[in-house]
Coordinates of C-alpha atoms and ligand atoms in Angstrom, one line a residue:
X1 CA -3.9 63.1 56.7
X2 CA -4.5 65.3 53.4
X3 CA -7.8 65.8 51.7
X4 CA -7.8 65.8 48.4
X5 CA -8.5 69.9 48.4
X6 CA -11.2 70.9 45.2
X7 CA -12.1 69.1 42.8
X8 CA -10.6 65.1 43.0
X9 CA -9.8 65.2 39.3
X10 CA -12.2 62.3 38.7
X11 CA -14.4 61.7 35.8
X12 CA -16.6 59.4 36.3
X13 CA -18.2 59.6 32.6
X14 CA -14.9 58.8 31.4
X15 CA -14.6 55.6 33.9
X16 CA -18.3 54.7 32.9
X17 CA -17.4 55.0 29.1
X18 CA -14.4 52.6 29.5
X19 CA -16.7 50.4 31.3
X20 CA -19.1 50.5 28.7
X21 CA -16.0 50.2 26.4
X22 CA -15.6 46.4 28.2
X23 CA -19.1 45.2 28.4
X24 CA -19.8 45.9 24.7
X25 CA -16.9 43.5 23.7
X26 CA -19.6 40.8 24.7
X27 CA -22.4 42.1 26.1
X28 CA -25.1 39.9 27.8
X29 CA -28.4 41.0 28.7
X30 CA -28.8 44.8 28.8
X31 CA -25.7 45.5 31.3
X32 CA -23.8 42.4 30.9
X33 CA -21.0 41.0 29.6
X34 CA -19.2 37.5 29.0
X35 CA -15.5 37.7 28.8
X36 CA -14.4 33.8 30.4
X37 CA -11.3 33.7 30.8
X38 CA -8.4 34.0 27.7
X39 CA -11.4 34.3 25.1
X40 CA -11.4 36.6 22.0
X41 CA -13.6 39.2 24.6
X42 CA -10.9 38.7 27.4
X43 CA -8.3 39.6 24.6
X44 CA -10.5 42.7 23.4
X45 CA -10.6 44.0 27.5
X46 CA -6.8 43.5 27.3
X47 CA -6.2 45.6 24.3
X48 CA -8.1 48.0 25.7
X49 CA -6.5 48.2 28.6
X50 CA -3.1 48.6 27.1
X51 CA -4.6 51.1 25.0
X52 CA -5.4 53.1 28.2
X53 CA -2.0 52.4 29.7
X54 CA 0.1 53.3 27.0
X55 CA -1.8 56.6 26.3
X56 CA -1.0 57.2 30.0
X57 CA 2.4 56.9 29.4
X58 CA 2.9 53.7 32.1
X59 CA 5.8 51.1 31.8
X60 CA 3.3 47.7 30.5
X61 CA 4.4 44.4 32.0
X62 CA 2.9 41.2 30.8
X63 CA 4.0 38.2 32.8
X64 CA 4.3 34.7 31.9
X65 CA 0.7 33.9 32.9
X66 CA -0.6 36.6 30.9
X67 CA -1.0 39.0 34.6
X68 CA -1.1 42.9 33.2
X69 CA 0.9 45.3 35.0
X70 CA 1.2 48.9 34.2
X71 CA 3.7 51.3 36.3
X72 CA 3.2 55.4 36.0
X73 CA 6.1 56.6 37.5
X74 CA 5.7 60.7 35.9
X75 CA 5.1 61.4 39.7
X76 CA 7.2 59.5 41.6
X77 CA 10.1 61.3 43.3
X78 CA 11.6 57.8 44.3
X79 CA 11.0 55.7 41.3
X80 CA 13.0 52.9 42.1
X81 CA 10.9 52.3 45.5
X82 CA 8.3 49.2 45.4
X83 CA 5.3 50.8 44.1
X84 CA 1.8 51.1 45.3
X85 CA -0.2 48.9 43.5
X86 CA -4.2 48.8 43.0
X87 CA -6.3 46.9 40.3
X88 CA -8.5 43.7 39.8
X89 CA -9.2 41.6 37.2
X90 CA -10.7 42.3 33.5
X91 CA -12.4 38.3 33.5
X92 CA -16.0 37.8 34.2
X93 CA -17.9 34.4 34.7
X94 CA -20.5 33.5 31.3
X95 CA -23.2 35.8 33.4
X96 CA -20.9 38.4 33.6
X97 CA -22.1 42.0 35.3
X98 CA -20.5 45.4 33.8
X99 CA -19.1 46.0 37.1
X100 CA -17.0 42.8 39.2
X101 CA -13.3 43.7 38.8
X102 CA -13.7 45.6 35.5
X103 CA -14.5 48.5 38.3
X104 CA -11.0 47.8 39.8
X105 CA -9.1 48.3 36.9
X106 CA -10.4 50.8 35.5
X107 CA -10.6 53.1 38.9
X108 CA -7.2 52.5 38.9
X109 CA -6.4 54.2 35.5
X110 CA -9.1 56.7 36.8
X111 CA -6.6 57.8 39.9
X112 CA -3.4 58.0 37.6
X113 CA -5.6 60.2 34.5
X114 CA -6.5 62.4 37.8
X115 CA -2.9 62.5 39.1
X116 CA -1.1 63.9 35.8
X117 CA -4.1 66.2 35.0
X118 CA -3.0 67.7 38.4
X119 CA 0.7 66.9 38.6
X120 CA 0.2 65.2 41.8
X121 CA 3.5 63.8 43.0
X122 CA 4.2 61.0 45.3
X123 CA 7.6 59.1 46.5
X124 CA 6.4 56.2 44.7
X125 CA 5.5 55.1 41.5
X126 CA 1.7 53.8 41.0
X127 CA 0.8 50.2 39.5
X128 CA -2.3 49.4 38.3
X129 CA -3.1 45.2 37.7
X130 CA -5.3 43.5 35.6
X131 CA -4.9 39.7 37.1
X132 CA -5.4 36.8 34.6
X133 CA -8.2 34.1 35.3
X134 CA -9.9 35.7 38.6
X135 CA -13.3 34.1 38.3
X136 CA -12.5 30.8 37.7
X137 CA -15.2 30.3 35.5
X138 CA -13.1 28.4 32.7
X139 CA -9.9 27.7 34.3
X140 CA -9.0 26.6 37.8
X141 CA -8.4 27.4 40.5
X142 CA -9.7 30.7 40.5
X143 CA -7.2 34.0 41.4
X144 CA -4.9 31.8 39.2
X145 CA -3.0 35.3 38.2
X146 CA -2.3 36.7 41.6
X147 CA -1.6 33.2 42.9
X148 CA 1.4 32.8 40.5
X149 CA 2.0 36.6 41.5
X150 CA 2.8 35.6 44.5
X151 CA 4.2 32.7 44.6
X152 CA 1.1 30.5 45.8
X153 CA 0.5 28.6 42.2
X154 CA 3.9 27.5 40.5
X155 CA 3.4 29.1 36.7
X156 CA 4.0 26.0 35.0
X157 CA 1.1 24.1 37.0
X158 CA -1.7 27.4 35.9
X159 CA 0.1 27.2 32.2
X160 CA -0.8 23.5 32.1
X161 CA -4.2 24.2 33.6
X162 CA -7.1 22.7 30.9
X163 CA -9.9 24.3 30.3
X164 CA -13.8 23.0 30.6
X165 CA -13.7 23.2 26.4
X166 CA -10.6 21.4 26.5
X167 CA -7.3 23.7 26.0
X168 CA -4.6 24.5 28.3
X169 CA -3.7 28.5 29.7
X170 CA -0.5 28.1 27.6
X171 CA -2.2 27.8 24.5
X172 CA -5.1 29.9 25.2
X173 CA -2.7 33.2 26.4
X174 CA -0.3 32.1 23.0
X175 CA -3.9 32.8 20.6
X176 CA -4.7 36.0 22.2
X177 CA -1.1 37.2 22.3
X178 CA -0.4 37.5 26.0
X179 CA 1.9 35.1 26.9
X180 CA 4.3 37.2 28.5
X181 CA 7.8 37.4 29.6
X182 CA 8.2 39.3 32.7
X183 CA 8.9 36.4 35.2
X184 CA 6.2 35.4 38.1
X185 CA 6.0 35.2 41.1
X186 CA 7.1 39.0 41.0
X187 CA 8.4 41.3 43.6
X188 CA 5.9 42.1 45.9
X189 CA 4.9 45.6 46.2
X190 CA 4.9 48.0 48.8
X191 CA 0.8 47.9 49.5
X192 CA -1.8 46.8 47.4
X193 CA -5.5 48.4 47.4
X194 CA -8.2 46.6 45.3
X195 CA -11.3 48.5 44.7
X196 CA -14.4 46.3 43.6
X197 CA -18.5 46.6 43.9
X198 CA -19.5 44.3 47.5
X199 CA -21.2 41.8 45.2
X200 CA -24.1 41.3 48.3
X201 CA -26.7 43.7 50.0
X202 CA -25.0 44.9 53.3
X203 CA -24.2 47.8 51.8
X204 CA -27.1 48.8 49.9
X205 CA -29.4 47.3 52.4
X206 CA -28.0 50.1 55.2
X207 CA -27.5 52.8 52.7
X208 CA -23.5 52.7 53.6
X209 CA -21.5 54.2 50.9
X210 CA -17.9 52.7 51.2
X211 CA -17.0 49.6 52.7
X212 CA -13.8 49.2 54.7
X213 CA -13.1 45.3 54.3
X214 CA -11.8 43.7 57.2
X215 CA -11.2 39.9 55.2
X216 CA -11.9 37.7 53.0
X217 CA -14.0 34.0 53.9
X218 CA -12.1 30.9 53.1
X219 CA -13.2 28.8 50.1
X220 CA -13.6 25.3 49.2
X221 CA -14.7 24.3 45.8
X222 CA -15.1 20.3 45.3
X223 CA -16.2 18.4 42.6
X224 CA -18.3 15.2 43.6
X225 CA -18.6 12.0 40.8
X226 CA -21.4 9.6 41.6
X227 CA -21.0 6.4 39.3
X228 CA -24.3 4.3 38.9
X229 CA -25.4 1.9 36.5
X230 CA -27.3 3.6 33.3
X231 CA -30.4 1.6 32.1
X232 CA -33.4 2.1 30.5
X233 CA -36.1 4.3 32.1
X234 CA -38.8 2.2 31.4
X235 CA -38.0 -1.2 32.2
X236 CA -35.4 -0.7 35.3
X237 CA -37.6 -1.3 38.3
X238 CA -36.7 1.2 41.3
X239 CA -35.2 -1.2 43.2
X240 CA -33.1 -2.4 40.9
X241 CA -32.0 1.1 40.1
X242 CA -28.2 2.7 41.0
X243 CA -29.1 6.0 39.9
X244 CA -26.1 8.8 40.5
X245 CA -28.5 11.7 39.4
X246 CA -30.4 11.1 42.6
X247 CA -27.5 11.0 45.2
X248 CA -26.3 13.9 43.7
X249 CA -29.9 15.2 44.2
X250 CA -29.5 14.3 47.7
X251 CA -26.0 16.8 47.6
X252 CA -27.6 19.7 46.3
X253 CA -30.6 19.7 49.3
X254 CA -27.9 18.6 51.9
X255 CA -25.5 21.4 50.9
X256 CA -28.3 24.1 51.9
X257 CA -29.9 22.4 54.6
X258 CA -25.9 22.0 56.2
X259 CA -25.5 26.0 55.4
X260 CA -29.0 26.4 57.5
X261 CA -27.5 24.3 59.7
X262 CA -24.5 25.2 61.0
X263 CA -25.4 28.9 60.8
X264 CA -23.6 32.3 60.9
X265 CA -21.6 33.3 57.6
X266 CA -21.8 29.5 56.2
X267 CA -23.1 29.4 52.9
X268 CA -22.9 26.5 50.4
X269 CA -23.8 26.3 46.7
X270 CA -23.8 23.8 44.1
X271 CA -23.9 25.9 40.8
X272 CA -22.7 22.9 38.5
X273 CA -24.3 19.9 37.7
X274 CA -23.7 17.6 35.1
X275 CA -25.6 14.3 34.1
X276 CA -24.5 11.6 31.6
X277 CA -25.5 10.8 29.0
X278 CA -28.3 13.4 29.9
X279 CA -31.2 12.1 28.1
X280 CA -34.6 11.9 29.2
X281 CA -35.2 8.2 28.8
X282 CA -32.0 7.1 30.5
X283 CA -30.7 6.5 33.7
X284 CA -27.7 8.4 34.5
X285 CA -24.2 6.5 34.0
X286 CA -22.9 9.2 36.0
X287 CA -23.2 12.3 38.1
X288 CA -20.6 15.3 38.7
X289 CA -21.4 18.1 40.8
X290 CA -19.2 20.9 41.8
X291 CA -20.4 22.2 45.4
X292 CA -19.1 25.9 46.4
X293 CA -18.6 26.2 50.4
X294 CA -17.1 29.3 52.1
X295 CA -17.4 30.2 55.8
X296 CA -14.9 33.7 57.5
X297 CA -14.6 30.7 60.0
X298 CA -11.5 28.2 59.3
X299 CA -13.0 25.5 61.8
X300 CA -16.5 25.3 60.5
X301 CA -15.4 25.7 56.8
X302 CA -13.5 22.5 57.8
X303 CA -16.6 20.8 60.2
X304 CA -19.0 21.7 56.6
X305 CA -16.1 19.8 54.3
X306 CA -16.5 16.7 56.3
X307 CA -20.2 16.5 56.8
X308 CA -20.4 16.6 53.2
X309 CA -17.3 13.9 52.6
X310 CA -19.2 11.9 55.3
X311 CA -22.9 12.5 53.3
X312 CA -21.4 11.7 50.2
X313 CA -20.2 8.2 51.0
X314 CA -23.5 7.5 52.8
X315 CA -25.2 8.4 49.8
X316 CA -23.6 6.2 48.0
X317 CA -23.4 3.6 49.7
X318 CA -27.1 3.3 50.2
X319 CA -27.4 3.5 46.1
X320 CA -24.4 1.1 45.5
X321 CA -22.6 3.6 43.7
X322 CA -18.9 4.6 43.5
X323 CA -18.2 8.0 44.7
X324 CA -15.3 10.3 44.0
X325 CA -14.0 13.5 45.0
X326 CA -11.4 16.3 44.1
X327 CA -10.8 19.7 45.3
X328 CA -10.3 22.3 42.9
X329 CA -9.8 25.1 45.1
X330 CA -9.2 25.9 48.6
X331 CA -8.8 28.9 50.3
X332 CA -8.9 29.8 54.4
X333 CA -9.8 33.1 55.8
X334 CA -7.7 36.4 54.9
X335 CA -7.8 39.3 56.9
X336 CA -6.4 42.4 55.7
X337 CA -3.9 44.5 57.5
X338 CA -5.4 46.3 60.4
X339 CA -3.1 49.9 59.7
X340 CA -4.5 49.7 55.8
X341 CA -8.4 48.9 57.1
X342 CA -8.0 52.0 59.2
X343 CA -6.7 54.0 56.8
X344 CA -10.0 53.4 53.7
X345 CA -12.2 53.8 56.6
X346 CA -9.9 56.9 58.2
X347 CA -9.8 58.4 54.4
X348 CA -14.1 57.3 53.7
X349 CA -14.7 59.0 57.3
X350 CA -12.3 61.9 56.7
X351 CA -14.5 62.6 53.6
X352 CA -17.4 62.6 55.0
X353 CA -19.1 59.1 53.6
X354 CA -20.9 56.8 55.5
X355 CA -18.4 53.6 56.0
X356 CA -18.4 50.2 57.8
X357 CA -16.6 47.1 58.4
X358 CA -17.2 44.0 56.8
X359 CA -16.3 40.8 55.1
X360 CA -16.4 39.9 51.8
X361 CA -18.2 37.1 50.7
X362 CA -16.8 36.8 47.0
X363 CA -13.3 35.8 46.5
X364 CA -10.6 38.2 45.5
X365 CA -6.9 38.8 44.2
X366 CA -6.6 41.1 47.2
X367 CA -6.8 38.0 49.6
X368 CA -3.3 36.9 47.4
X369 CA -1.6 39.8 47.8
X370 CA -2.3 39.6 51.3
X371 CA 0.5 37.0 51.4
X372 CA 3.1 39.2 50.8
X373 CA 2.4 43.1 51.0
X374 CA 0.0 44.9 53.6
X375 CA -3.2 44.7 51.9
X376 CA -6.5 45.9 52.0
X377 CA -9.7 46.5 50.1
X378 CA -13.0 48.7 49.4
X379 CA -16.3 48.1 48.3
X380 CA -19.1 50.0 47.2
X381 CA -22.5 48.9 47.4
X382 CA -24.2 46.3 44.7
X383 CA -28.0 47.6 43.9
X384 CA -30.0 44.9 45.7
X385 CA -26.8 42.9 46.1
X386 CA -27.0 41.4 42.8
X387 CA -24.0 40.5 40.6
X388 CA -22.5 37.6 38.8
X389 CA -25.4 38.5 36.8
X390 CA -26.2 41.0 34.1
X391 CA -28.1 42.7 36.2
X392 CA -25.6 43.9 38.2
X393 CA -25.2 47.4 39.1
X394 CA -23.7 50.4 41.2
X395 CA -24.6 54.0 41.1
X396 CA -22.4 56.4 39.3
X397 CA -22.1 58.7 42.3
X398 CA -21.1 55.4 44.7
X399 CA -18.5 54.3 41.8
X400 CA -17.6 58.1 42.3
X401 CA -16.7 57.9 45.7
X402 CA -15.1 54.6 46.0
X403 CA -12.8 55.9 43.4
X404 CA -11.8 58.9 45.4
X405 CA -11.1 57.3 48.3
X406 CA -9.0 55.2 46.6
X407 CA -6.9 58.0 45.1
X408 CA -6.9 58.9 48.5
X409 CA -5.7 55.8 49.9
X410 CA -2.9 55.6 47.3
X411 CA -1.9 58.7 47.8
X412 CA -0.9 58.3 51.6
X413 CA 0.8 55.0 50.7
X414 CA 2.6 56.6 47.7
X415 CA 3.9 59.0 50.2
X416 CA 5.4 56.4 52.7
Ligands
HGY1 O1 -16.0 33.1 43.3 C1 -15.7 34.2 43.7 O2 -16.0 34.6 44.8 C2 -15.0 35.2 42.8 O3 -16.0 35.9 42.1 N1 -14.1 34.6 41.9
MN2 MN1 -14.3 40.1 41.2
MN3 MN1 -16.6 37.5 40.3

């Protein structure tokens, strides 16, 4: 294996600036940023990014889901081979941090700006993705880009896909101008390598600099509706009451004391909660709660999804309510190609960074890809494991070095 000999070529004020670039579109907090899905601030990060693109002289493919794809072939002696493809996604949740796939992309344009500063040349050509709708936030399912990518989401299901305000992919990608052309699922490429910030504290907790990610947990997002009777607050005895705000109550404490439970990587949050009509002086009509469960083990992911069906209806049957469920996403377990985990933590070593296996705990495009390409993934550390928050942060120098071993870890694959 090579080492990148000197100086790696990359500038990480120039990767922190285009970062910057992205979070002031719609900043939140100090850090922050909000860019939901297909909004006017998802539009700006897209512009931007096909400013950056072009000016790098890549091919620019917009699919019909609005997925970004930009090829530099200037140093590829094969260009008609699959490319080697990195990137992430350019979406953040409403509590967005400057960081969580924004990091991805931009590393990626980071590699290539290094590359043709030092005419690097590889067999094959490089891509660089920016994934529509990763977060989920205002679409679902989440990873709704890479899904059609691959061939896991038919594109006319994630086109007809409403929104929580009430409008559909189609017509949201039509506003912003993205509604592409170049057809989905596409042809896989030959590897894909996604570069994003852990999003927990294992690696900041140890002081590990690069993480070599072995898989991705599975993920179940379901969306509970408790139906009562709304009455008056005053005059509605307790006994009389059939009250869905308090068996969905009785979800939210059951969902953690399940995780606590059942133990190891289970974890279980309910981050949505939504009362009707909502006023203080009214008993709920309904209840709709959307409860997040994820476990790196298939079985108990499953065990957790029945305890809570089997909770649920318990629930409300003791309240004489009516009870519905839907599942809005669901995910198992992914893990990444042994060969391409070797080679981040062969290349992290090799470099002399302090590197170890582990899981990720958010949800990525990476775990689509790995339905059709060898696939794998590094992190770098999260300051005090925060993020989905605008407090998010990573340290230049550890944004430095995941970026360099991902040049790295392109660079051997571009040469297979
Ligand atoms: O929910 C997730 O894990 C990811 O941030 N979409
Ligand atoms: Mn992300
Ligand atoms: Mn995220």
């Amino acid at each position: 294996m090579r080492t990148t000999s000197g100086g790696s070529g990359i500038d990480v004020n120039r990767l922190l600036e285009r970062l910057a670039a992205l979070a002031e579109l719609a900043p939140v907090g100090e850090n922050g940023s909000c860019r939901l899905a297909l909004t006017d601030a998802d539009k700006g990060a897209r512009d931007l990014l096909c400013g950056w693109m072009a000016d790098l002289g890549m091919e620019i493919r917009i699919d019909v889901v609005g997925n970004i794809v930009g090829v530099w072939s200037a140093g590829a002696s094969d260009p008609e081979l699959d490319p080697v493809m990195t990137g992430s996604h350019l979406d953040t949740v409403a509590t967005g941090g400057r960081y969580d796939g924004a990091y991805g992309v931009v590393a990626g344009l980071e590699v290539i700006e290094a590359f043709a500063a030092r005419s690097v040349r590889t067999r094959r050509s490089l891509a660089v993705a920016a994934f529509t709708n990763e977060e989920g936030a205002r679409f679902t399912p989440d990873m709704m880009g890479s899904l059609v990518h691959v061939e896991a989401l038919a594109s006319e299901t994630a086109l007809a896909a409403v929104s929580s305000d009430g409008v559909t992919v189609a017509e949201e990608l039509a506003r912003i101008g993205y509604l592409g052309v170049w057809p989905a699922p596409a042809r896989p490429p030959f590897a894909f390598v996604e570069l994003h910030i852990e999003q927990g504290p294992i690696l900041d907790h140890e002081g590990t600099v690069i993480g070599a990610v072995s898989g991705v947990q599975g993920i179940s997002w379901q969306e509970l509706t408790f139906v009562g009777q709304s009455n008056h607050a005053g005059t509605t005895p307790m006994h009389l009451r059939r009250d869905p705000a308090y068996a969905a109550a009785r979800v939210v404490t059951f969902v953690r004391e399940l995780a606590a439970e059942l133990g190891g990587r289970q974890v279980g949050t309910v981050g949505r909660l939504t009362l009707h009509p909502n006023l203080i002086n009214v008993v709920p009509a309904w209840a709709t709660l959307a409860v997040d469960l994820r476990n790196t083990d298939a079985d108990v992911l499953i065990e957790a999804e029945r305890r809570l069906a089997a909770f649920a209806a318990e629930v409300a049957e003791a309240e004489q309510l009516e009870v519905s469920s839907r599942s809005l996403v669901r995910f198992d377990p992914v893990n990444f190609t042994p060969a391409m985990v070797d080679l981040v933590e062969a290349v992290a070593l090799a470099r002399g960074l302090s590197t170890r296996r582990l899981a990720s705990g958010a949800g990525h495009d990476a775990q689509m890809l790995a339905q059709v390409c060898p696939t794998a993934m590094i992190f770098v550390p999260s300051d005090r494991g925060i993020s989905h928050n605008p407090a998010e942060h990573t340290d230049p120098e550890h944004l430095r070095a995941g970026t360099e071993v991902l040049a790295e870890v392109l660079r051997e694959l571009a040469d297979q």
